[in-house]
Amino acid sequence: MNDYPFDKILVTGGSGFIGSTYIEKILKEYSNFEILNLDKISYASSPRTNALFNSYDNFSFLKIDIADRKALESAVLEFSPSLIINFAAESHVDNSIKASEDFIQSNIIGSYNLLEVSRKIYDSNDNFMFHHISTDEVYGDLLFDEMPFTEENQYKPSSPYSSSKASADLLVMSWGRTYNIPFLVTKQ
Ligand SMILES: NC(=O)c1ccc[n+]([C@@H]2O[C@H](COP(=O)([O-])OP(=O)(O)OC[C@H]3O[C@@H](n4cnc5c(N)ncnc54)[C@H](O)[C@@H]3O)[C@@H](O)[C@H]2O)c1
């Protein structure tokens, strides 16, 4: 087993599709870290994931909405992570077209709250990193015969979901530039 390069990992949205796969993989393949999953538990969460992970001593879970600044800040500061990996999002385009409010709260305000608490963590740990999970949908639509997007493409989000994710990306990049927080934005 290899050591994981971060000793305290805060995962948001770790009860969803991709976050739970990430947690499962690192729990099984790496050692020497603690992991805390914060998830509000929504229709998109898998009820079996926390039950599955609870057998690991280095895993814990708190039911928290990242849009709730107070609850979030207190949990994150107490855990004091060296890595925050933000999977939490309202993620279904069709739902965002029907009702966008939850997308603004989770995807934009939630990311903003995480960045603000990251500033406090980074003040006392300069090995800290913020890893934000984004989407290629920030680049807009692709016609069948067009070349795939690259990171050089311009942002052209075309739904409430993708514009909320694009907004969060811009916040992350600007918090990195303004407050020097080391960050990574992954688009899949
Ligand atoms: N699934 C895909 O095809 C895909 C593609 C590109 C990018 N992404 C991005 O990857 C990330 C994970 O996607 P997924 O498919 O696992 O999503 P998902 O909908 O399966 O899971 C999201 C999880 O986040 C939680 N969550 C949502 N809002 C929250 C909040 N305010 N506070 C705390 N928890 C909250 C939900 O309860 C859920 O457990 C998202 O950021 C999404 O935008 C997904």
XYZ file of N, CA, C and O and ligand atoms in Angstrom:
796
model
N 0.826 -1.217 0.000
C 0.000 0.000 0.000
C 0.858 1.264 0.000
O 1.811 1.366 0.775
N 0.544 2.200 -0.858
C 1.287 3.460 -0.885
C 0.693 4.443 0.107
O -0.503 4.402 0.394
N 1.546 5.372 0.604
C 1.020 6.452 1.436
C 0.291 7.448 0.546
O 0.751 7.749 -0.544
N -0.847 7.958 1.048
C -1.542 9.003 0.289
C -0.791 10.311 0.535
O -0.336 10.578 1.649
N -0.647 11.165 -0.503
C 0.184 12.362 -0.334
C -0.407 13.443 0.582
O 0.284 14.402 0.922
N -1.670 13.284 1.017
C -2.256 14.225 1.984
C -2.693 13.437 3.208
O -3.256 12.356 3.077
N -2.461 14.012 4.414
C -2.774 13.220 5.606
C -4.217 13.390 6.085
O -4.775 12.488 6.701
N -4.843 14.566 5.786
C -6.237 14.767 6.226
C -7.041 15.294 5.051
O -6.809 16.413 4.577
N -7.968 14.467 4.593
C -8.707 14.789 3.364
C -10.162 15.063 3.685
O -10.857 14.207 4.247
N -10.617 16.252 3.323
C -12.033 16.570 3.465
C -12.676 16.423 2.094
O -12.302 17.128 1.149
N -13.612 15.481 1.987
C -14.329 15.266 0.735
C -15.719 15.848 0.904
O -16.394 15.582 1.898
N -16.172 16.649 -0.064
C -17.579 17.061 -0.041
C -18.302 16.288 -1.139
O -17.719 16.012 -2.191
N -19.558 15.941 -0.895
C -20.319 15.193 -1.892
C -19.822 13.771 -2.065
O -20.028 13.140 -3.104
N -19.209 13.237 -1.006
C -18.631 11.894 -1.086
C -19.651 10.763 -1.019
O -19.271 9.592 -1.080
N -20.935 11.124 -0.921
C -21.965 10.072 -0.964
C -22.613 9.999 -2.344
O -23.564 9.245 -2.553
N -22.114 10.809 -3.279
C -22.635 10.773 -4.651
C -21.850 9.809 -5.517
O -20.969 9.074 -5.037
N -22.148 9.844 -6.780
C -21.614 8.890 -7.761
C -20.070 8.914 -7.820
O -19.403 7.909 -7.564
N -19.492 10.074 -8.096
C -18.042 10.117 -8.318
C -17.280 10.216 -6.987
O -16.260 9.549 -6.794
N -17.802 11.032 -6.051
C -17.115 11.192 -4.760
C -16.989 9.872 -4.019
O -15.952 9.575 -3.403
N -18.037 9.045 -4.078
C -17.970 7.772 -3.346
C -16.975 6.818 -4.011
O -16.306 6.033 -3.333
N -16.831 6.920 -5.315
C -15.859 6.078 -6.021
C -14.435 6.484 -5.641
O -13.555 5.641 -5.421
N -14.246 7.801 -5.531
C -12.931 8.314 -5.101
C -12.594 7.799 -3.694
O -11.512 7.272 -3.445
N -13.563 7.944 -2.773
C -13.313 7.512 -1.386
C -13.002 6.013 -1.353
O -12.046 5.570 -0.706
N -13.801 5.246 -2.058
C -13.601 3.788 -2.061
C -12.193 3.441 -2.560
O -11.491 2.617 -1.964
N -11.792 4.120 -3.626
C -10.478 3.811 -4.215
C -9.344 4.139 -3.246
O -8.459 3.317 -3.024
N -9.382 5.332 -2.655
C -8.234 5.660 -1.798
C -8.260 4.863 -0.494
O -7.214 4.509 0.032
N -9.467 4.547 0.022
C -9.506 3.716 1.233
C -8.881 2.344 0.963
O -8.188 1.781 1.807
N -9.139 1.807 -0.235
C -8.655 0.461 -0.550
C -7.188 0.442 -0.952
O -6.492 -0.545 -0.733
N -6.708 1.518 -1.573
C -5.375 1.449 -2.186
C -4.284 2.236 -1.461
O -3.120 2.094 -1.788
N -4.684 3.091 -0.522
C -3.676 3.917 0.150
C -3.817 3.790 1.658
O -4.832 3.331 2.163
N -2.775 4.274 2.344
C -2.833 4.251 3.807
C -2.335 5.592 4.334
O -1.952 6.476 3.559
N -2.330 5.701 5.661
C -1.757 6.882 6.323
C -2.498 8.185 6.062
O -1.875 9.197 5.740
N -3.804 8.167 6.129
C -4.553 9.415 6.028
C -5.877 9.234 6.760
O -6.320 8.120 7.032
N -6.472 10.398 7.076
C -7.835 10.407 7.630
C -8.734 11.061 6.610
O -8.320 12.028 5.955
N -9.974 10.601 6.518
C -10.887 11.176 5.537
C -12.209 11.525 6.218
O -12.727 10.750 7.026
N -12.701 12.729 5.925
C -14.014 13.153 6.430
C -14.885 13.500 5.227
O -14.510 14.344 4.403
N -16.043 12.830 5.140
C -16.992 13.107 4.064
C -18.095 14.014 4.590
O -18.769 13.678 5.569
N -18.268 15.178 3.936
C -19.411 16.050 4.245
C -20.389 15.953 3.088
O -20.018 16.235 1.941
N -21.614 15.563 3.390
C -22.625 15.477 2.330
C -23.962 15.854 2.944
O -24.232 15.499 4.099
N -24.801 16.562 2.191
C -26.111 16.919 2.745
C -27.094 15.746 2.624
O -28.160 15.776 3.217
N -26.718 14.723 1.869
C -27.552 13.541 1.581
C -28.837 13.980 0.878
O -29.784 14.485 1.491
N -28.799 13.790 -0.430
C -29.922 14.193 -1.279
C -30.412 12.985 -2.064
O -29.910 11.873 -1.870
N -31.334 13.228 -2.976
C -31.852 12.140 -3.822
C -30.714 11.480 -4.615
O -30.814 10.333 -5.023
N -29.600 12.252 -4.809
C -28.500 11.736 -5.640
C -27.512 10.879 -4.837
O -26.629 10.261 -5.421
N -27.657 10.877 -3.503
C -26.685 10.150 -2.678
C -26.993 8.653 -2.654
O -28.150 8.257 -2.729
N -25.934 7.881 -2.500
C -26.121 6.439 -2.382
C -26.129 6.072 -0.898
O -25.135 6.289 -0.209
N -27.237 5.541 -0.385
C -27.309 5.239 1.045
C -26.297 4.191 1.487
O -25.915 4.132 2.658
N -25.826 3.363 0.540
C -24.933 2.281 0.956
C -23.495 2.741 1.171
O -22.714 2.061 1.815
N -23.129 3.938 0.673
C -21.713 4.276 0.686
C -21.152 4.473 2.088
O -20.120 3.899 2.419
N -21.830 5.284 2.923
C -21.261 5.511 4.250
C -21.219 4.214 5.045
O -20.261 3.956 5.776
N -22.257 3.393 4.886
C -22.281 2.110 5.588
C -21.064 1.281 5.182
O -20.401 0.646 6.016
N -20.755 1.333 3.902
C -19.623 0.579 3.367
C -18.299 1.097 3.937
O -17.421 0.345 4.333
N -18.178 2.437 4.023
C -16.905 3.025 4.445
C -16.735 3.018 5.971
O -15.621 3.166 6.468
N -17.851 2.901 6.705
C -17.774 3.009 8.164
C -16.904 1.936 8.808
O -16.500 2.080 9.960
N -16.619 0.867 8.059
C -15.760 -0.165 8.644
C -14.288 0.283 8.668
O -13.444 -0.381 9.270
N -13.988 1.371 8.021
C -12.604 1.883 8.044
C -12.453 2.873 9.193
O -13.211 3.842 9.302
N -11.445 2.666 10.034
C -11.208 3.558 11.182
C -10.849 4.972 10.752
O -11.038 5.921 11.507
N -10.261 5.085 9.572
C -9.808 6.417 9.127
C -10.864 7.169 8.313
O -10.559 8.169 7.671
N -12.137 6.666 8.355
C -13.232 7.350 7.640
C -14.267 7.871 8.624
O -14.654 7.177 9.558
N -14.716 9.114 8.407
C -15.872 9.600 9.175
C -16.769 10.445 8.273
O -16.356 10.859 7.172
N -17.983 10.666 8.760
C -18.999 11.341 7.938
C -19.782 12.338 8.780
O -20.101 12.060 9.934
N -20.082 13.498 8.185
C -21.013 14.439 8.814
C -22.028 14.892 7.781
O -21.651 15.226 6.635
N -23.297 14.902 8.195
C -24.359 15.358 7.282
C -24.411 16.882 7.347
O -24.921 17.455 8.318
N -23.817 17.515 6.349
C -23.715 18.983 6.350
C -23.961 19.500 4.933
O -23.499 18.906 3.955
N -24.683 20.605 4.876
C -24.921 21.296 3.608
C -23.815 22.350 3.467
O -23.676 23.224 4.336
N -23.040 22.290 2.385
C -21.921 23.244 2.256
C -22.408 24.684 2.047
O -21.608 25.617 2.147
N -23.695 24.841 1.755
C -24.240 26.206 1.654
C -24.506 26.805 3.045
O -24.774 28.001 3.166
N -24.448 25.968 4.082
C -24.646 26.427 5.465
C -23.271 26.808 6.034
O -22.535 25.977 6.560
N -22.942 28.061 5.915
C -21.584 28.542 6.210
C -21.132 28.204 7.631
O -20.010 27.766 7.860
N -22.054 28.425 8.596
C -21.679 28.233 9.994
C -21.326 26.768 10.295
O -20.276 26.462 10.866
N -22.241 25.882 9.877
C -22.012 24.446 10.143
C -20.767 23.965 9.408
O -19.954 23.196 9.950
N -20.614 24.436 8.184
C -19.466 24.022 7.375
C -18.162 24.467 8.035
O -17.229 23.671 8.216
N -18.130 25.746 8.394
C -16.883 26.303 8.932
C -16.464 25.572 10.213
O -15.296 25.230 10.390
N -17.435 25.337 11.070
C -17.067 24.686 12.327
C -16.539 23.263 12.084
O -15.529 22.855 12.674
N -17.167 22.518 11.162
C -16.692 21.146 10.886
C -15.315 21.160 10.230
O -14.437 20.362 10.590
N -15.118 22.067 9.290
C -13.853 22.067 8.545
C -12.701 22.520 9.447
O -11.628 21.913 9.458
N -12.943 23.567 10.245
C -11.854 24.050 11.104
C -11.487 22.999 12.151
O -10.314 22.814 12.475
N -12.485 22.289 12.650
C -12.179 21.259 13.640
C -11.351 20.123 13.019
O -10.402 19.633 13.607
N -11.695 19.750 11.794
C -10.966 18.645 11.137
C -9.578 19.099 10.650
O -8.623 18.340 10.673
N -9.519 20.361 10.192
C -8.259 20.955 9.719
C -7.575 20.125 8.613
O -6.473 19.579 8.799
N -8.226 20.046 7.448
C -7.704 19.194 6.372
C -6.459 19.759 5.701
O -6.244 20.974 5.695
N -5.672 18.859 5.100
C -4.583 19.333 4.239
C -5.035 19.338 2.773
O -4.394 19.958 1.925
N -6.130 18.632 2.485
C -6.721 18.653 1.137
C -8.232 18.757 1.268
O -8.841 18.004 2.041
N -8.831 19.701 0.539
C -10.297 19.699 0.376
C -10.560 19.328 -1.066
O -10.004 19.934 -1.983
N -11.403 18.316 -1.258
C -11.772 17.944 -2.624
C -13.282 18.071 -2.750
O -14.039 17.397 -2.073
N -13.684 19.019 -3.581
C -15.086 19.441 -3.631
C -15.861 18.793 -4.783
O -15.894 19.311 -5.900
N -16.493 17.651 -4.474
C -17.370 16.986 -5.436
C -18.812 17.477 -5.286
O -19.623 17.268 -6.177
N -19.151 18.067 -4.136
C -20.563 18.372 -3.850
C -21.130 19.339 -4.870
O -20.575 20.417 -5.096
N -22.214 18.943 -5.480
C -22.888 19.828 -6.433
C -24.253 19.253 -6.750
O -24.461 18.043 -6.684
N -25.159 20.148 -7.084
C -26.353 19.721 -7.797
C -25.859 19.461 -9.211
O -25.213 20.327 -9.813
N -26.134 18.259 -9.735
C -25.375 17.835 -10.917
C -26.228 17.498 -12.150
O -25.660 17.074 -13.161
N -27.533 17.666 -12.050
C -28.354 17.225 -13.193
C -28.907 18.408 -13.994
O -29.700 19.199 -13.476
N -28.454 18.490 -15.243
C -28.785 19.634 -16.111
C -30.292 19.844 -16.207
O -30.787 20.977 -16.060
N -31.040 18.766 -16.426
C -32.494 18.904 -16.605
C -33.147 19.523 -15.377
O -34.039 20.368 -15.492
N -32.685 19.105 -14.193
C -33.247 19.684 -12.961
C -32.949 21.178 -12.887
O -33.761 21.964 -12.409
N -31.766 21.576 -13.356
C -31.382 22.996 -13.263
C -32.262 23.857 -14.161
O -32.467 25.035 -13.883
N -32.757 23.259 -15.230
C -33.627 24.025 -16.144
C -35.016 24.188 -15.521
O -35.631 25.248 -15.609
N -35.442 23.169 -14.786
C -36.763 23.248 -14.127
C -36.724 24.188 -12.929
O -37.664 24.941 -12.688
N -35.655 24.146 -12.124
C -35.547 24.979 -10.911
C -34.073 25.167 -10.582
O -33.381 24.199 -10.280
N -33.600 26.406 -10.643
C -32.145 26.631 -10.539
C -31.638 27.002 -9.143
O -30.437 26.961 -8.888
N -32.539 27.347 -8.221
C -32.132 27.872 -6.906
C -31.108 26.975 -6.182
O -30.087 27.438 -5.690
N -31.405 25.669 -6.133
C -30.496 24.750 -5.423
C -29.109 24.720 -6.070
O -28.104 24.458 -5.398
N -29.062 24.963 -7.371
C -27.786 24.946 -8.100
C -26.942 26.165 -7.711
O -25.729 26.064 -7.558
N -27.616 27.290 -7.536
C -26.901 28.507 -7.125
C -26.387 28.304 -5.692
O -25.235 28.603 -5.374
N -27.234 27.760 -4.833
C -26.848 27.569 -3.420
C -25.682 26.586 -3.287
O -24.679 26.901 -2.669
N -25.837 25.406 -3.857
C -24.801 24.368 -3.652
C -23.550 24.649 -4.469
O -22.428 24.547 -3.965
N -23.744 24.981 -5.731
C -22.590 25.031 -6.637
C -21.815 26.337 -6.517
O -20.585 26.334 -6.641
N -22.527 27.446 -6.292
C -21.813 28.735 -6.198
C -21.570 29.108 -4.731
O -20.423 29.242 -4.296
N -22.640 29.237 -3.946
C -22.469 29.657 -2.537
C -21.676 28.597 -1.765
O -20.796 28.925 -0.970
N -21.976 27.323 -2.025
C -21.241 26.247 -1.339
C -19.750 26.317 -1.643
O -18.908 26.194 -0.741
N -19.400 26.528 -2.905
C -17.976 26.624 -3.277
C -17.346 27.861 -2.651
O -16.212 27.810 -2.150
N -18.073 28.948 -2.660
C -17.576 30.184 -2.032
C -17.294 29.949 -0.534
O -16.239 30.335 -0.021
N -18.236 29.290 0.148
C -18.039 29.011 1.580
C -16.788 28.167 1.810
O -16.012 28.408 2.738
N -16.596 27.170 0.958
C -15.410 26.311 1.100
C -14.124 27.109 0.862
O -13.116 26.895 1.548
N -14.169 28.019 -0.094
C -12.976 28.832 -0.364
C -12.664 29.756 0.807
O -11.499 29.934 1.178
N -13.712 30.321 1.395
C -13.476 31.225 2.525
C -12.878 30.475 3.720
O -11.958 30.967 4.371
N -13.376 29.278 3.981
C -12.801 28.515 5.097
C -11.390 28.021 4.725
O -10.503 27.924 5.578
N -11.165 27.778 3.434
C -9.827 27.369 2.982
C -8.791 28.448 3.276
O -7.630 28.144 3.565
N -9.199 29.698 3.194
C -8.257 30.789 3.510
C -7.744 30.638 4.936
O -6.567 30.838 5.225
N -8.665 30.297 5.841
C -8.265 30.148 7.254
C -7.343 28.951 7.424
O -6.381 28.995 8.173
N -7.659 27.852 6.738
C -6.825 26.648 6.862
C -5.430 26.933 6.288
O -4.414 26.582 6.883
N -5.405 27.578 5.123
C -4.128 27.835 4.454
C -3.231 28.752 5.291
O -2.004 28.619 5.265
N -3.843 29.647 6.068
C -3.066 30.530 6.950
C -2.186 29.739 7.913
O -1.113 30.182 8.291
N -2.684 28.555 8.332
C -1.908 27.801 9.314
C -1.281 26.535 8.723
O -0.653 25.760 9.440
N -1.475 26.286 7.421
C -0.877 25.096 6.809
C -0.544 25.402 5.351
O -1.430 25.346 4.484
N 0.703 25.703 5.075
C 1.011 26.085 3.688
C 1.189 24.876 2.773
O 1.496 25.024 1.595
N 0.923 23.646 3.280
C 0.870 22.473 2.394
C -0.557 22.164 1.961
O -0.832 21.122 1.381
N -1.477 23.073 2.280
C -2.903 22.850 1.984
C -3.160 22.973 0.475
O -2.538 23.774 -0.209
N -4.151 22.186 -0.029
C -4.596 22.359 -1.419
C -6.126 22.225 -1.523
O -6.731 21.435 -0.808
N -6.678 23.002 -2.433
C -8.122 22.956 -2.731
C -8.285 22.352 -4.116
O -7.798 22.903 -5.107
N -8.984 21.225 -4.183
C -9.210 20.554 -5.468
C -10.699 20.641 -5.791
O -11.525 20.070 -5.091
N -11.000 21.364 -6.846
C -12.401 21.584 -7.230
C -12.757 20.722 -8.433
O -12.045 20.722 -9.441
N -13.865 19.988 -8.307
C -14.305 19.131 -9.410
C -15.309 19.903 -10.260
O -16.390 20.274 -9.798
N -14.922 20.119 -11.500
C -15.777 20.874 -12.414
C -16.295 19.952 -13.521
O -16.372 18.734 -13.321
N -16.632 20.537 -14.646
C -17.214 19.759 -15.741
C -16.818 20.367 -17.080
O -16.651 21.594 -17.175
N -16.726 19.519 -18.106
C -16.442 20.071 -19.442
C -17.634 20.875 -19.976
O -17.514 21.592 -20.969
N -18.772 20.777 -19.286
C -19.948 21.541 -19.751
C -19.760 23.047 -19.610
O -20.522 23.826 -20.169
N -18.725 23.481 -18.868
C -18.462 24.930 -18.789
C -18.109 25.497 -20.167
O -18.228 26.690 -20.407
N -17.663 24.612 -21.089
C -17.283 25.075 -22.433
C -18.469 25.126 -23.389
O -18.318 25.527 -24.537
N -19.625 24.684 -22.934
C -20.822 24.774 -23.776
C -21.115 23.489 -24.510
O -20.731 22.407 -24.073
N -21.809 23.638 -25.641
C -22.259 22.470 -26.400
C -21.277 22.146 -27.514
O -20.611 23.022 -28.040
N -21.246 20.871 -27.857
C -20.374 20.409 -28.930
C -21.245 19.721 -29.977
O -22.052 18.860 -29.642
N -21.105 20.129 -31.248
C -21.834 19.424 -32.299
C -21.119 18.109 -32.586
O -19.924 17.951 -32.294
N -21.855 17.172 -33.159
C -21.351 15.823 -33.357
C -19.999 15.799 -34.081
O -19.111 15.029 -33.731
N -19.822 16.667 -35.091
C -18.602 16.611 -35.903
C -17.518 17.584 -35.422
O -16.505 17.774 -36.084
N -17.703 18.198 -34.235
C -16.689 19.142 -33.741
C -15.618 18.427 -32.922
O -15.869 17.387 -32.318
N -14.419 19.059 -32.900
C -13.314 18.512 -32.099
C -13.660 18.614 -30.613
O -14.347 19.560 -30.203
N -13.167 17.666 -29.790
C -13.419 17.772 -28.341
C -12.837 19.061 -27.770
O -11.912 19.636 -28.341
N -13.392 19.492 -26.639
C -12.882 20.694 -25.983
C -11.478 20.450 -25.437
O -11.114 19.323 -25.098
N -10.709 21.533 -25.337
C -9.460 21.493 -24.579
C -9.552 22.607 -23.540
O -10.470 23.431 -23.587
N -8.562 22.672 -22.650
C -8.594 23.714 -21.615
C -8.332 25.094 -22.200
O -8.430 26.092 -21.494
N -7.990 25.158 -23.484
C -7.800 26.461 -24.144
C -9.137 27.044 -24.600
O -9.214 28.204 -24.978
N -10.204 26.238 -24.626
C -11.502 26.748 -25.087
C -12.041 27.819 -24.145
O -11.737 27.817 -22.942
N -12.854 28.695 -24.723
C -13.494 29.748 -23.929
C -14.672 29.160 -23.136
O -15.329 28.225 -23.620
N -14.904 29.697 -21.941
C -16.086 29.280 -21.185
C -17.345 29.798 -21.899
O -17.461 30.995 -22.171
N -18.278 28.880 -22.203
C -19.550 29.291 -22.820
C -20.667 28.419 -22.257
O -21.302 27.643 -22.977
N -20.910 28.485 -20.940
C -21.910 27.591 -20.346
C -23.291 27.849 -20.935
O -23.621 28.987 -21.250
N -24.065 26.769 -21.082
C -25.333 26.946 -21.780
C -26.538 26.442 -20.982
O -27.601 26.246 -21.543
N -26.375 26.214 -19.683
C -27.525 25.818 -18.850
C -27.293 26.392 -17.462
O -26.156 26.743 -17.113
N -28.334 26.473 -16.637
C -28.118 26.916 -15.253
C -27.080 26.041 -14.539
O -26.258 26.540 -13.783
N -27.106 24.720 -14.793
C -26.087 23.844 -14.178
C -24.683 24.277 -14.595
O -23.820 24.531 -13.750
N -24.451 24.371 -15.915
C -23.075 24.639 -16.353
C -22.633 26.047 -15.988
O -21.451 26.264 -15.699
N -23.564 26.999 -15.948
C -23.130 28.354 -15.557
C -22.838 28.409 -14.060
O -21.943 29.141 -13.630
N -23.543 27.602 -13.264
C -23.212 27.582 -11.825
C -21.839 26.936 -11.605
O -21.060 27.368 -10.754
N -21.514 25.918 -12.407
C -20.196 25.280 -12.288
C -19.105 26.230 -12.802
O -18.023 26.318 -12.218
N -19.392 26.943 -13.895
C -18.416 27.905 -14.428
C -18.165 29.009 -13.400
O -17.020 29.433 -13.192
N -19.232 29.460 -12.735
C -19.079 30.505 -11.706
C -18.145 30.025 -10.603
O -17.263 30.759 -10.152
N -18.352 28.780 -10.179
C -17.505 28.232 -9.107
C -16.051 28.139 -9.566
O -15.134 28.456 -8.811
N -15.826 27.718 -10.812
C -14.443 27.640 -11.330
C -13.774 29.014 -11.233
O -12.608 29.120 -10.837
N -14.513 30.045 -11.626
C -13.932 31.402 -11.607
C -13.616 31.827 -10.181
O -12.579 32.440 -9.920
N -14.507 31.484 -9.249
C -14.222 31.805 -7.842
C -12.946 31.098 -7.390
O -12.073 31.709 -6.769
N -12.838 29.811 -7.717
C -11.657 29.043 -7.271
C -10.381 29.667 -7.844
O -9.402 29.904 -7.129
N -10.405 29.963 -9.149
C -9.192 30.513 -9.777
C -8.835 31.873 -9.178
O -7.670 32.176 -8.947
N -9.857 32.681 -8.891
C -9.536 34.011 -8.360
C -9.123 33.952 -6.891
O -8.265 34.726 -6.462
N -9.685 33.005 -6.122
C -9.229 32.854 -4.722
C -7.777 32.349 -4.717
O -6.985 32.732 -3.886
N -7.451 31.514 -5.700
C -6.067 31.048 -5.820
C -5.129 32.203 -6.116
O -4.068 32.341 -5.508
N -5.542 33.041 -7.040
C -4.684 34.171 -7.454
C -4.601 35.235 -6.341
O -3.534 35.741 -6.022
N -5.740 35.560 -5.750
C -5.768 36.656 -4.777
C -5.172 36.259 -3.431
O -4.433 37.020 -2.825
N -5.513 35.040 -2.976
C -5.089 34.637 -1.620
C -4.003 33.567 -1.649
O -3.659 33.005 -0.600
N -3.513 33.262 -2.860
C -2.410 32.293 -3.049
C -2.748 30.869 -2.638
O -1.836 30.069 -2.388
N -4.016 30.543 -2.518
C -4.384 29.170 -2.112
C -4.038 28.214 -3.262
O -4.527 28.401 -4.381
N -3.198 27.209 -3.022
C -2.909 26.243 -4.083
C -4.194 25.497 -4.476
O -4.931 25.037 -3.604
N -4.461 25.415 -5.765
C -5.723 24.798 -6.190
C -5.535 23.998 -7.474
O -4.562 24.167 -8.200
N -6.526 23.155 -7.698
C -6.593 22.358 -8.917
C -8.059 22.370 -9.328
O -8.933 22.202 -8.468
N -8.336 22.590 -10.603
C -9.715 22.459 -11.110
C -9.693 21.335 -12.134
O -8.954 21.397 -13.109
N -10.474 20.288 -11.872
C -10.515 19.140 -12.781
C -11.831 19.161 -13.537
O -12.892 19.268 -12.932
N -11.728 19.031 -14.858
C -12.969 19.008 -15.671
C -13.094 17.648 -16.327
O -12.185 17.214 -17.012
N -14.194 16.978 -16.061
C -14.346 15.630 -16.614
C -15.599 15.530 -17.463
O -16.475 16.324 -17.381
N -21.461 12.527 -13.191
C -20.950 13.127 -14.258
O -21.105 12.676 -15.410
C -20.142 14.399 -14.093
C -19.518 14.934 -15.216
C -18.760 16.082 -15.068
C -18.609 16.670 -13.844
N -19.245 16.173 -12.761
C -19.071 16.851 -11.469
O -18.552 15.894 -10.568
C -19.041 16.154 -9.246
C -19.687 14.902 -8.689
O -20.718 14.496 -9.595
P -21.633 13.236 -9.285
O -22.072 12.684 -10.585
O -20.959 12.348 -8.298
O -22.869 13.957 -8.601
P -24.035 13.282 -7.735
O -25.242 14.124 -7.990
O -24.095 11.823 -7.959
O -23.551 13.495 -6.228
C -23.415 14.761 -5.671
C -23.361 14.596 -4.169
O -23.177 15.924 -3.623
C -24.080 16.090 -2.550
N -24.412 17.510 -2.447
C -25.060 18.281 -3.338
N -25.198 19.532 -2.870
C -24.614 19.544 -1.636
C -24.467 20.522 -0.638
N -24.957 21.763 -0.800
N -23.821 20.194 0.499
C -23.330 18.941 0.690
N -23.476 17.954 -0.211
C -24.109 18.255 -1.366
C -25.300 15.255 -2.905
O -26.060 14.940 -1.753
C -24.651 14.041 -3.560
O -24.368 13.032 -2.611
C -20.012 17.331 -9.373
O -19.338 18.498 -8.983
C -20.352 17.372 -10.842
O -20.643 18.694 -11.267
C -20.012 15.030 -12.852
